[in-house]
Short mmCIF file of C-alpha atoms in Angstrom, two decimals:
data_model
loop_
_atom_site.label_atom_id
_atom_site.label_comp_id
_atom_site.label_asym_id
_atom_site.label_seq_id
_atom_site.Cartn_x
_atom_site.Cartn_y
_atom_site.Cartn_z
CA MET A 7 92.24 132.08 79.43
CA GLU A 8 91.49 134.49 82.27
CA GLU A 9 88.25 132.68 83.09
CA ILE A 10 90.11 129.37 83.21
CA LYS A 11 92.84 130.83 85.43
CA GLN A 12 90.12 132.09 87.77
CA LEU A 13 88.48 128.66 87.89
CA ILE A 14 91.81 127.06 88.77
CA SER A 15 92.46 129.60 91.51
CA GLU A 16 88.97 128.88 92.91
CA ASN A 17 89.68 125.11 92.78
CA LYS A 18 86.91 124.56 90.23
CA LEU A 19 89.28 122.17 88.57
CA GLU A 20 86.93 119.81 86.76
CA GLU A 21 85.24 122.76 85.07
CA ALA A 22 88.61 124.25 84.13
CA ILE A 23 89.75 120.91 82.68
CA ARG A 24 86.54 120.60 80.66
CA LEU A 25 87.01 124.09 79.19
CA LEU A 26 90.70 123.47 78.50
CA ASP A 27 89.98 120.18 76.75
CA ALA A 28 87.47 121.96 74.49
CA TYR A 29 89.90 124.83 73.87
CA LEU A 30 92.76 122.47 73.03
CA THR A 31 90.57 120.68 70.49
CA GLU A 32 90.46 123.97 68.59
CA GLN A 33 93.92 125.31 69.54
CA PRO A 34 96.21 122.30 70.09
CA ARG A 35 99.36 124.44 69.82
CA SER A 36 98.52 126.66 72.81
CA ASP A 37 101.35 126.15 75.26
CA GLU A 38 99.49 128.30 77.83
CA ALA A 39 96.45 126.01 77.67
CA TRP A 40 98.61 122.90 78.06
CA PHE A 41 100.37 124.50 81.03
CA LEU A 42 97.06 125.39 82.69
CA LEU A 43 95.74 121.88 82.02
CA GLY A 44 98.81 120.49 83.75
CA LYS A 45 98.32 122.85 86.66
CA ALA A 46 94.69 121.78 87.09
CA HIS A 47 95.58 118.08 86.92
CA TYR A 48 98.41 118.58 89.41
CA LYS A 49 96.08 120.30 91.88
CA LEU A 50 93.71 117.32 91.56
CA GLY A 51 96.57 114.92 92.29
CA ASN A 52 96.71 113.55 88.73
CA VAL A 53 100.48 113.86 88.54
CA ARG A 54 100.95 111.68 85.46
CA LEU A 55 98.39 113.70 83.49
CA ALA A 56 99.96 116.92 84.77
CA LEU A 57 103.43 115.85 83.63
CA ASN A 58 102.12 114.89 80.19
CA SER A 59 100.40 118.27 79.83
CA TYR A 60 103.52 120.13 80.96
CA LEU A 61 105.58 118.21 78.39
CA GLN A 62 103.14 119.19 75.63
CA ALA A 63 103.55 122.86 76.61
CA ILE A 64 107.35 122.56 76.72
CA GLU A 65 107.42 120.90 73.30
CA ILE A 66 105.48 123.84 71.84
CA ASN A 67 107.40 126.50 73.76
CA PRO A 68 110.63 125.58 75.57
CA GLU A 69 110.39 128.90 77.46
CA SER A 70 106.99 128.00 78.91
CA PRO A 71 106.49 128.21 82.68
CA ALA A 72 105.55 124.55 82.31
CA GLN A 73 109.27 123.73 82.44
CA ALA A 74 109.55 124.97 86.03
CA ALA A 75 106.28 123.24 86.99
CA TYR A 76 107.49 119.99 85.40
CA ASP A 77 110.83 120.18 87.22
CA MET A 78 109.08 120.83 90.54
CA ALA A 79 106.67 117.92 90.04
CA ILE A 80 109.56 115.57 89.26
CA LYS A 81 111.40 116.69 92.42
CA VAL A 82 108.29 116.07 94.50
CA LEU A 83 107.87 112.61 92.98
CA ASP A 84 111.53 111.79 93.58
CA PHE A 85 111.22 112.93 97.20
CA TYR A 86 108.16 110.78 97.88
CA ASN A 87 109.50 107.78 95.99
CA LYS A 88 112.76 107.85 97.98
CA ASP A 89 110.76 108.18 101.19
CA MET A 90 108.76 105.07 100.29
CA TYR A 91 111.93 102.98 100.23
CA ASN A 92 113.32 104.30 103.52
CA HIS A 93 110.78 102.58 105.76
#
């Protein structure tokens, strides 16, 4: 996981996603991997995929940091969606 975290911090997001997809094929109950997948998707602007990944992590482990990331992403979406209707 450390290598994947490093890739995400270096914005090598496609590579991180590829490794996470392979890892999750073998370890589908890894809440940390689902959280990191969500983080990578979010940084790429794939909010829907990020939210789905965060929800997978939360389902496995309700104490996952994915809960805070999910809540933040929803707040950001709500902010932008409200802004769209105020023009």
